[in-house]
């Protein structure tokens, strides 16, 4: 297998691509963010669309993010993250912990889909402005019911495990998912998070530990870390926030 990993994702948003990207960055892996390269370097969105459109000799995933590693093509943010974590020393070593780490990462993917649906509850292909009343209702329910349920679940895992980490006693890729969830929720729902964070101290502490992990800290300070914006999954629409 080649050393290098090729990650494909939309070049201007963190979105779902950020989950596998954090694994690559934490391991300081040799990788290319292909759609963010120029076409003269063999990259760009066009290169991504060629694979998605079935114009290459590789399997065509349904949607980005996807990873190409030698002959292997993997899509689905949580599955890519698991594939990378296995190879980069960020997956727990025993089987029960590996299964549990996957469970946590897939649950993070569910939360991401729900966060997306707060601004696009009716249709992904429609403008936010054309589904605003539904978005207001959906975001209200998400803030009131779903955010505490997800964050409380993470908090309970940490409290029960008596560990600084979600799985076992060391850093795994499951922890990066929690970090990115907290980052995204803070961006999209700052008022709600200001209230909720006081209830979930272990979640906040783990977020901070991931942010301080030296390769992650270097990544976050680098231009490779895109800013959140209103094209991504976590969007700051003040009317959708509240305490
Ligand atoms: N379940 C997939 C969802 C992939 C997905 O929805 N990708 C978005 C960007 S974040 C996309 O470009 N979708 C295009 C489409 O669904 O047509 C994952 O977790 O990776």
mmCIF file of N, CA, C and O in Angstrom, residues 155-242:
data_model
loop_
_atom_site.group_PDB
_atom_site.id
_atom_site.type_symbol
_atom_site.label_atom_id
_atom_site.label_comp_id
_atom_site.label_asym_id
_atom_site.label_seq_id
_atom_site.Cartn_x
_atom_site.Cartn_y
_atom_site.Cartn_z
ATOM 1 N N UNK A 155 -21.207 12.813 27.757
ATOM 2 C CA UNK A 155 -20.816 13.078 29.144
ATOM 3 C C UNK A 155 -20.934 11.791 29.978
ATOM 4 O O UNK A 155 -20.046 11.494 30.790
ATOM 5 N N UNK A 156 -22.011 11.043 29.744
ATOM 6 C CA UNK A 156 -22.224 9.807 30.515
ATOM 7 C C UNK A 156 -21.145 8.771 30.184
ATOM 8 O O UNK A 156 -20.678 8.045 31.064
ATOM 9 N N UNK A 157 -20.744 8.693 28.925
ATOM 10 C CA UNK A 157 -19.669 7.746 28.563
ATOM 11 C C UNK A 157 -18.404 8.082 29.338
ATOM 12 O O UNK A 157 -17.737 7.218 29.911
ATOM 13 N N UNK A 158 -18.092 9.377 29.375
ATOM 14 C CA UNK A 158 -16.862 9.803 30.053
ATOM 15 C C UNK A 158 -16.973 9.572 31.558
ATOM 16 O O UNK A 158 -16.013 9.129 32.202
ATOM 17 N N UNK A 159 -18.135 9.858 32.126
ATOM 18 C CA UNK A 159 -18.304 9.688 33.582
ATOM 19 C C UNK A 159 -18.211 8.202 33.950
ATOM 20 O O UNK A 159 -17.521 7.829 34.894
ATOM 21 N N UNK A 160 -18.889 7.356 33.160
ATOM 22 C CA UNK A 160 -18.895 5.918 33.482
ATOM 23 C C UNK A 160 -17.524 5.292 33.282
ATOM 24 O O UNK A 160 -17.109 4.431 34.033
ATOM 25 N N UNK A 161 -16.830 5.727 32.223
ATOM 26 C CA UNK A 161 -15.531 5.131 31.920
ATOM 27 C C UNK A 161 -14.448 5.602 32.878
ATOM 28 O O UNK A 161 -13.386 4.986 32.983
ATOM 29 N N UNK A 162 -14.692 6.715 33.551
ATOM 30 C CA UNK A 162 -13.691 7.250 34.475
ATOM 31 C C UNK A 162 -12.372 7.541 33.763
ATOM 32 O O UNK A 162 -11.297 7.437 34.352
ATOM 33 N N UNK A 163 -12.458 7.871 32.490
ATOM 34 C CA UNK A 163 -11.246 8.099 31.694
ATOM 35 C C UNK A 163 -11.307 9.494 31.079
ATOM 36 O O UNK A 163 -12.374 10.091 30.973
ATOM 37 N N UNK A 164 -10.149 9.977 30.661
ATOM 38 C CA UNK A 164 -10.098 11.261 29.958
ATOM 39 C C UNK A 164 -10.499 11.095 28.493
ATOM 40 O O UNK A 164 -10.493 12.066 27.733
ATOM 41 N N UNK A 165 -10.769 9.862 28.075
ATOM 42 C CA UNK A 165 -11.050 9.591 26.660
ATOM 43 C C UNK A 165 -12.344 8.797 26.508
ATOM 44 O O UNK A 165 -12.766 8.110 27.443
ATOM 45 N N UNK A 166 -12.921 8.865 25.328
ATOM 46 C CA UNK A 166 -14.205 8.193 25.120
ATOM 47 C C UNK A 166 -14.062 6.676 25.113
ATOM 48 O O UNK A 166 -14.948 5.954 25.560
ATOM 49 N N UNK A 167 -12.949 6.193 24.586
ATOM 50 C CA UNK A 167 -12.738 4.745 24.501
ATOM 51 C C UNK A 167 -11.388 4.410 25.125
ATOM 52 O O UNK A 167 -10.360 4.960 24.711
ATOM 53 N N UNK A 168 -11.401 3.511 26.099
ATOM 54 C CA UNK A 168 -10.152 3.118 26.747
ATOM 55 C C UNK A 168 -9.499 4.291 27.441
ATOM 56 O O UNK A 168 -10.174 5.234 27.874
ATOM 57 N N UNK A 169 -8.189 4.237 27.527
ATOM 58 C CA UNK A 169 -7.474 5.246 28.305
ATOM 59 C C UNK A 169 -6.572 6.126 27.444
ATOM 60 O O UNK A 169 -5.746 6.868 27.956
ATOM 61 N N UNK A 170 -6.710 5.983 26.135
ATOM 62 C CA UNK A 170 -5.848 6.840 25.309
ATOM 63 C C UNK A 170 -6.644 7.467 24.167
ATOM 64 O O UNK A 170 -7.792 7.085 23.897
ATOM 65 N N UNK A 171 -5.993 8.397 23.526
ATOM 66 C CA UNK A 171 -6.630 9.146 22.442
ATOM 67 C C UNK A 171 -6.996 8.202 21.297
ATOM 68 O O UNK A 171 -6.167 7.420 20.839
ATOM 69 N N UNK A 172 -8.233 8.279 20.839
ATOM 70 C CA UNK A 172 -8.620 7.522 19.647
ATOM 71 C C UNK A 172 -9.396 8.454 18.727
ATOM 72 O O UNK A 172 -9.750 9.570 19.113
ATOM 73 N N UNK A 173 -9.707 7.952 17.538
ATOM 74 C CA UNK A 173 -10.383 8.826 16.578
ATOM 75 C C UNK A 173 -11.769 9.215 17.049
ATOM 76 O O UNK A 173 -12.317 10.227 16.605
ATOM 77 N N UNK A 174 -12.359 8.447 17.980
ATOM 78 C CA UNK A 174 -13.672 8.829 18.519
ATOM 79 C C UNK A 174 -13.593 10.195 19.206
ATOM 80 O O UNK A 174 -14.537 10.993 19.143
ATOM 81 N N UNK A 175 -12.467 10.478 19.843
ATOM 82 C CA UNK A 175 -12.311 11.758 20.539
ATOM 83 C C UNK A 175 -12.313 12.936 19.554
ATOM 84 O O UNK A 175 -12.786 14.024 19.878
ATOM 85 N N UNK A 176 -11.766 12.711 18.366
ATOM 86 C CA UNK A 176 -11.734 13.820 17.384
ATOM 87 C C UNK A 176 -13.145 14.166 16.920
ATOM 88 O O UNK A 176 -13.450 15.314 16.623
ATOM 89 N N UNK A 177 -13.984 13.138 16.825
ATOM 90 C CA UNK A 177 -15.380 13.390 16.441
ATOM 91 C C UNK A 177 -16.066 14.283 17.457
ATOM 92 O O UNK A 177 -16.763 15.242 17.099
ATOM 93 N N UNK A 178 -15.860 13.985 18.741
ATOM 94 C CA UNK A 178 -16.463 14.823 19.787
ATOM 95 C C UNK A 178 -15.929 16.255 19.690
ATOM 96 O O UNK A 178 -16.692 17.223 19.782
ATOM 97 N N UNK A 179 -14.617 16.377 19.473
ATOM 98 C CA UNK A 179 -14.026 17.715 19.327
ATOM 99 C C UNK A 179 -14.732 18.507 18.225
ATOM 100 O O UNK A 179 -15.154 19.655 18.421
ATOM 101 N N UNK A 180 -14.913 17.873 17.078
ATOM 102 C CA UNK A 180 -15.477 18.589 15.939
ATOM 103 C C UNK A 180 -16.958 18.908 16.156
ATOM 104 O O UNK A 180 -17.451 19.951 15.723
ATOM 105 N N UNK A 181 -17.656 18.034 16.844
ATOM 106 C CA UNK A 181 -19.062 18.288 17.183
ATOM 107 C C UNK A 181 -19.160 19.537 18.074
ATOM 108 O O UNK A 181 -20.000 20.418 17.841
ATOM 109 N N UNK A 182 -18.321 19.602 19.087
ATOM 110 C CA UNK A 182 -18.362 20.768 19.986
ATOM 111 C C UNK A 182 -18.008 22.040 19.202
ATOM 112 O O UNK A 182 -18.666 23.068 19.335
ATOM 113 N N UNK A 183 -16.990 21.944 18.360
ATOM 114 C CA UNK A 183 -16.611 23.113 17.552
ATOM 115 C C UNK A 183 -17.788 23.578 16.684
ATOM 116 O O UNK A 183 -18.094 24.765 16.602
ATOM 117 N N UNK A 184 -18.414 22.621 16.029
ATOM 118 C CA UNK A 184 -19.504 22.960 15.114
ATOM 119 C C UNK A 184 -20.711 23.513 15.842
ATOM 120 O O UNK A 184 -21.322 24.506 15.404
ATOM 121 N N UNK A 185 -21.064 22.883 16.964
ATOM 122 C CA UNK A 185 -22.229 23.371 17.721
ATOM 123 C C UNK A 185 -21.952 24.755 18.302
ATOM 124 O O UNK A 185 -22.844 25.603 18.350
ATOM 125 N N UNK A 186 -20.721 24.979 18.732
ATOM 126 C CA UNK A 186 -20.381 26.317 19.247
ATOM 127 C C UNK A 186 -20.526 27.365 18.157
ATOM 128 O O UNK A 186 -20.950 28.483 18.409
ATOM 129 N N UNK A 187 -20.141 26.989 16.941
ATOM 130 C CA UNK A 187 -20.251 27.951 15.843
ATOM 131 C C UNK A 187 -21.715 28.213 15.489
ATOM 132 O O UNK A 187 -22.137 29.358 15.351
ATOM 133 N N UNK A 188 -22.488 27.143 15.373
ATOM 134 C CA UNK A 188 -23.862 27.291 14.869
ATOM 135 C C UNK A 188 -24.838 27.770 15.943
ATOM 136 O O UNK A 188 -25.778 28.497 15.636
ATOM 137 N N UNK A 189 -24.596 27.338 17.176
ATOM 138 C CA UNK A 189 -25.565 27.632 18.248
ATOM 139 C C UNK A 189 -24.838 28.207 19.468
ATOM 140 O O UNK A 189 -24.866 27.593 20.556
ATOM 141 N N UNK A 190 -24.193 29.360 19.324
ATOM 142 C CA UNK A 190 -23.384 29.863 20.444
ATOM 143 C C UNK A 190 -24.188 30.144 21.706
ATOM 144 O O UNK A 190 -23.711 29.891 22.812
ATOM 145 N N UNK A 191 -25.408 30.632 21.550
ATOM 146 C CA UNK A 191 -26.208 30.939 22.751
ATOM 147 C C UNK A 191 -26.608 29.651 23.460
ATOM 148 O O UNK A 191 -26.524 29.548 24.680
ATOM 149 N N UNK A 192 -27.036 28.688 22.707
ATOM 150 C CA UNK A 192 -27.441 27.421 23.318
ATOM 151 C C UNK A 192 -26.242 26.716 23.965
ATOM 152 O O UNK A 192 -26.342 26.160 25.058
ATOM 153 N N UNK A 193 -25.104 26.752 23.282
ATOM 154 C CA UNK A 193 -23.928 26.080 23.834
ATOM 155 C C UNK A 193 -23.441 26.764 25.106
ATOM 156 O O UNK A 193 -22.950 26.100 26.025
ATOM 157 N N UNK A 194 -23.601 28.081 25.190
ATOM 158 C CA UNK A 194 -23.165 28.783 26.406
ATOM 159 C C UNK A 194 -23.920 28.234 27.621
ATOM 160 O O UNK A 194 -23.360 28.102 28.710
ATOM 161 N N UNK A 195 -25.171 27.863 27.411
ATOM 162 C CA UNK A 195 -25.968 27.290 28.509
ATOM 163 C C UNK A 195 -25.565 25.829 28.740
ATOM 164 O O UNK A 195 -25.307 25.400 29.864
ATOM 165 N N UNK A 196 -25.506 25.064 27.652
ATOM 166 C CA UNK A 196 -25.309 23.614 27.800
ATOM 167 C C UNK A 196 -23.913 23.247 28.293
ATOM 168 O O UNK A 196 -23.746 22.264 29.017
ATOM 169 N N UNK A 197 -22.923 24.019 27.923
ATOM 170 C CA UNK A 197 -21.549 23.627 28.275
ATOM 171 C C UNK A 197 -21.341 23.538 29.781
ATOM 172 O O UNK A 197 -20.519 22.765 30.251
ATOM 173 N N UNK A 198 -22.101 24.323 30.538
ATOM 174 C CA UNK A 198 -21.945 24.268 31.999
ATOM 175 C C UNK A 198 -22.419 22.906 32.536
ATOM 176 O O UNK A 198 -22.005 22.480 33.596
ATOM 177 N N UNK A 199 -23.278 22.214 31.771
ATOM 178 C CA UNK A 199 -23.808 20.921 32.229
ATOM 179 C C UNK A 199 -22.903 19.741 31.870
ATOM 180 O O UNK A 199 -23.096 18.651 32.391
ATOM 181 N N UNK A 200 -22.009 19.958 30.926
ATOM 182 C CA UNK A 200 -21.232 18.822 30.416
ATOM 183 C C UNK A 200 -19.718 19.111 30.494
ATOM 184 O O UNK A 200 -19.028 19.217 29.479
ATOM 185 N N UNK A 201 -19.193 19.203 31.725
ATOM 186 C CA UNK A 201 -17.790 19.601 31.885
ATOM 187 C C UNK A 201 -16.797 18.604 31.294
ATOM 188 O O UNK A 201 -15.737 18.994 30.805
ATOM 189 N N UNK A 202 -17.139 17.310 31.324
ATOM 190 C CA UNK A 202 -16.193 16.316 30.790
ATOM 191 C C UNK A 202 -16.091 16.435 29.270
ATOM 192 O O UNK A 202 -15.039 16.212 28.686
ATOM 193 N N UNK A 203 -17.207 16.762 28.644
ATOM 194 C CA UNK A 203 -17.206 16.947 27.185
ATOM 195 C C UNK A 203 -16.313 18.134 26.823
ATOM 196 O O UNK A 203 -15.472 18.052 25.913
ATOM 197 N N UNK A 204 -16.483 19.223 27.559
ATOM 198 C CA UNK A 204 -15.687 20.425 27.273
ATOM 199 C C UNK A 204 -14.199 20.146 27.527
ATOM 200 O O UNK A 204 -13.335 20.535 26.733
ATOM 201 N N UNK A 205 -13.918 19.422 28.622
ATOM 202 C CA UNK A 205 -12.503 19.133 28.939
ATOM 203 C C UNK A 205 -11.877 18.260 27.859
ATOM 204 O O UNK A 205 -10.723 18.481 27.471
ATOM 205 N N UNK A 206 -12.630 17.284 27.341
ATOM 206 C CA UNK A 206 -12.060 16.440 26.286
ATOM 207 C C UNK A 206 -11.875 17.247 24.994
ATOM 208 O O UNK A 206 -10.859 17.111 24.306
ATOM 209 N N UNK A 207 -12.843 18.092 24.678
ATOM 210 C CA UNK A 207 -12.662 18.986 23.529
ATOM 211 C C UNK A 207 -11.342 19.742 23.656
ATOM 212 O O UNK A 207 -10.551 19.825 22.711
ATOM 213 N N UNK A 208 -11.104 20.293 24.853
ATOM 214 C CA UNK A 208 -9.908 21.118 25.052
ATOM 215 C C UNK A 208 -8.628 20.281 24.957
ATOM 216 O O UNK A 208 -7.615 20.742 24.425
ATOM 217 N N UNK A 209 -8.711 19.046 25.454
ATOM 218 C CA UNK A 209 -7.517 18.187 25.369
ATOM 219 C C UNK A 209 -7.186 17.873 23.913
ATOM 220 O O UNK A 209 -6.025 17.867 23.514
ATOM 221 N N UNK A 210 -8.215 17.616 23.114
ATOM 222 C CA UNK A 210 -7.958 17.349 21.683
ATOM 223 C C UNK A 210 -7.359 18.598 21.032
ATOM 224 O O UNK A 210 -6.393 18.513 20.268
ATOM 225 N N UNK A 211 -7.921 19.765 21.362
ATOM 226 C CA UNK A 211 -7.415 21.011 20.751
ATOM 227 C C UNK A 211 -5.944 21.236 21.111
ATOM 228 O O UNK A 211 -5.198 21.839 20.324
ATOM 229 N N UNK A 212 -5.542 20.747 22.296
ATOM 230 C CA UNK A 212 -4.157 20.942 22.750
ATOM 231 C C UNK A 212 -3.212 19.837 22.288
ATOM 232 O O UNK A 212 -1.999 19.933 22.509
ATOM 233 N N UNK A 213 -3.749 18.777 21.723
ATOM 234 C CA UNK A 213 -2.889 17.689 21.220
ATOM 235 C C UNK A 213 -1.970 18.319 20.155
ATOM 236 O O UNK A 213 -2.467 18.906 19.177
ATOM 237 N N UNK A 214 -0.643 18.258 20.331
ATOM 238 C CA UNK A 214 0.228 19.104 19.496
ATOM 239 C C UNK A 214 -0.038 19.067 17.978
ATOM 240 O O UNK A 214 -0.151 20.140 17.370
ATOM 241 N N UNK A 215 -0.189 17.892 17.351
ATOM 242 C CA UNK A 215 -0.437 17.962 15.896
ATOM 243 C C UNK A 215 -1.762 18.649 15.561
ATOM 244 O O UNK A 215 -1.874 19.340 14.546
ATOM 245 N N UNK A 216 -2.759 18.449 16.419
ATOM 246 C CA UNK A 216 -4.056 19.102 16.174
ATOM 247 C C UNK A 216 -3.919 20.613 16.396
ATOM 248 O O UNK A 216 -4.446 21.417 15.607
ATOM 249 N N UNK A 217 -3.219 20.995 17.460
ATOM 250 C CA UNK A 217 -3.029 22.434 17.721
ATOM 251 C C UNK A 217 -2.319 23.097 16.537
ATOM 252 O O UNK A 217 -2.699 24.195 16.108
ATOM 253 N N UNK A 218 -1.319 22.402 15.995
ATOM 254 C CA UNK A 218 -0.603 22.968 14.822
ATOM 255 C C UNK A 218 -1.550 23.071 13.622
ATOM 256 O O UNK A 218 -1.558 24.053 12.895
ATOM 257 N N UNK A 219 -2.343 22.037 13.436
ATOM 258 C CA UNK A 219 -3.300 22.055 12.314
ATOM 259 C C UNK A 219 -4.294 23.203 12.467
ATOM 260 O O UNK A 219 -4.565 23.943 11.507
ATOM 261 N N UNK A 220 -4.838 23.354 13.676
ATOM 262 C CA UNK A 220 -5.871 24.385 13.883
ATOM 263 C C UNK A 220 -5.312 25.782 13.623
ATOM 264 O O UNK A 220 -6.046 26.678 13.214
ATOM 265 N N UNK A 221 -4.016 25.954 13.859
ATOM 266 C CA UNK A 221 -3.400 27.272 13.647
ATOM 267 C C UNK A 221 -2.946 27.463 12.199
ATOM 268 O O UNK A 221 -2.468 28.532 11.834
ATOM 269 N N UNK A 222 -3.103 26.437 11.392
ATOM 270 C CA UNK A 222 -2.589 26.489 10.016
ATOM 271 C C UNK A 222 -3.703 26.909 9.043
ATOM 272 O O UNK A 222 -4.884 26.810 9.364
ATOM 273 N N UNK A 223 -3.313 27.330 7.841
ATOM 274 C CA UNK A 223 -4.340 27.664 6.843
ATOM 275 C C UNK A 223 -5.084 26.441 6.330
ATOM 276 O O UNK A 223 -6.093 26.570 5.639
ATOM 277 N N UNK A 224 -4.620 25.247 6.673
ATOM 278 C CA UNK A 224 -5.350 24.041 6.231
ATOM 279 C C UNK A 224 -6.701 23.928 6.929
ATOM 280 O O UNK A 224 -7.620 23.342 6.384
ATOM 281 N N UNK A 225 -6.802 24.468 8.126
ATOM 282 C CA UNK A 225 -8.093 24.455 8.844
ATOM 283 C C UNK A 225 -8.945 25.594 8.277
ATOM 284 O O UNK A 225 -8.664 26.778 8.499
ATOM 285 N N UNK A 226 -9.979 25.222 7.543
ATOM 286 C CA UNK A 226 -10.882 26.223 6.976
ATOM 287 C C UNK A 226 -11.735 26.817 8.086
ATOM 288 O O UNK A 226 -11.958 26.172 9.117
ATOM 289 N N UNK A 227 -12.208 28.026 7.892
ATOM 290 C CA UNK A 227 -13.151 28.630 8.853
ATOM 291 C C UNK A 227 -14.533 28.035 8.607
ATOM 292 O O UNK A 227 -14.876 27.671 7.478
ATOM 293 N N UNK A 228 -15.345 27.974 9.656
ATOM 294 C CA UNK A 228 -16.760 27.638 9.452
ATOM 295 C C UNK A 228 -17.388 28.728 8.600
ATOM 296 O O UNK A 228 -16.977 29.892 8.658
ATOM 297 N N UNK A 229 -18.399 28.368 7.825
ATOM 298 C CA UNK A 229 -19.102 29.377 7.031
ATOM 299 C C UNK A 229 -20.522 28.879 6.735
ATOM 300 O O UNK A 229 -20.887 27.770 7.124
ATOM 301 N N UNK A 230 -21.282 29.711 6.053
ATOM 302 C CA UNK A 230 -22.699 29.385 5.867
ATOM 303 C C UNK A 230 -22.957 28.531 4.618
ATOM 304 O O UNK A 230 -24.086 28.501 4.089
ATOM 305 N N UNK A 231 -21.905 27.839 4.168
ATOM 306 C CA UNK A 231 -22.095 26.835 3.115
ATOM 307 C C UNK A 231 -21.930 25.422 3.670
ATOM 308 O O UNK A 231 -22.157 24.448 2.946
ATOM 309 N N UNK A 232 -21.489 25.328 4.911
ATOM 310 C CA UNK A 232 -21.138 24.007 5.454
ATOM 311 C C UNK A 232 -22.305 23.352 6.173
ATOM 312 O O UNK A 232 -23.477 23.688 5.947
ATOM 313 N N UNK A 233 -21.952 22.400 7.030
ATOM 314 C CA UNK A 233 -22.980 21.688 7.802
ATOM 315 C C UNK A 233 -23.427 22.556 8.978
ATOM 316 O O UNK A 233 -24.610 22.697 9.244
ATOM 317 N N UNK A 234 -22.449 23.075 9.710
ATOM 318 C CA UNK A 234 -22.739 23.907 10.876
ATOM 319 C C UNK A 234 -22.775 25.362 10.418
ATOM 320 O O UNK A 234 -21.733 25.914 10.045
ATOM 321 N N UNK A 235 -23.954 25.955 10.411
ATOM 322 C CA UNK A 235 -24.110 27.324 9.900
ATOM 323 C C UNK A 235 -24.601 28.240 11.004
ATOM 324 O O UNK A 235 -25.477 27.845 11.776
ATOM 325 N N UNK A 236 -24.091 29.445 11.023
ATOM 326 C CA UNK A 236 -24.538 30.399 12.038
ATOM 327 C C UNK A 236 -25.648 31.266 11.485
ATOM 328 O O UNK A 236 -25.398 32.282 10.829
ATOM 329 N N UNK A 237 -26.868 30.851 11.716
ATOM 330 C CA UNK A 237 -28.037 31.671 11.413
ATOM 331 C C UNK A 237 -28.628 32.066 12.765
ATOM 332 O O UNK A 237 -29.262 31.219 13.431
ATOM 333 N N UNK A 238 -28.409 33.313 13.208
ATOM 334 C CA UNK A 238 -28.805 33.693 14.570
ATOM 335 C C UNK A 238 -30.256 33.375 14.886
ATOM 336 O O UNK A 238 -30.582 33.033 16.032
ATOM 337 N N UNK A 239 -31.117 33.416 13.885
ATOM 338 C CA UNK A 239 -32.536 33.135 14.152
ATOM 339 C C UNK A 239 -32.778 31.667 14.521
ATOM 340 O O UNK A 239 -33.824 31.329 15.074
ATOM 341 N N UNK A 240 -31.820 30.805 14.213
ATOM 342 C CA UNK A 240 -31.985 29.383 14.569
ATOM 343 C C UNK A 240 -31.405 29.055 15.951
ATOM 344 O O UNK A 240 -31.525 27.942 16.435
ATOM 345 N N UNK A 241 -30.747 30.049 16.557
ATOM 346 C CA UNK A 241 -30.132 29.834 17.862
ATOM 347 C C UNK A 241 -31.026 30.395 18.973
ATOM 348 O O UNK A 241 -31.983 31.130 18.693
ATOM 349 N N UNK A 242 -30.734 30.064 20.183
ATOM 350 C CA UNK A 242 -31.495 30.565 21.330
ATOM 351 C C UNK A 242 -31.041 29.789 22.553
ATOM 352 O O UNK A 242 -30.428 28.733 22.407
#
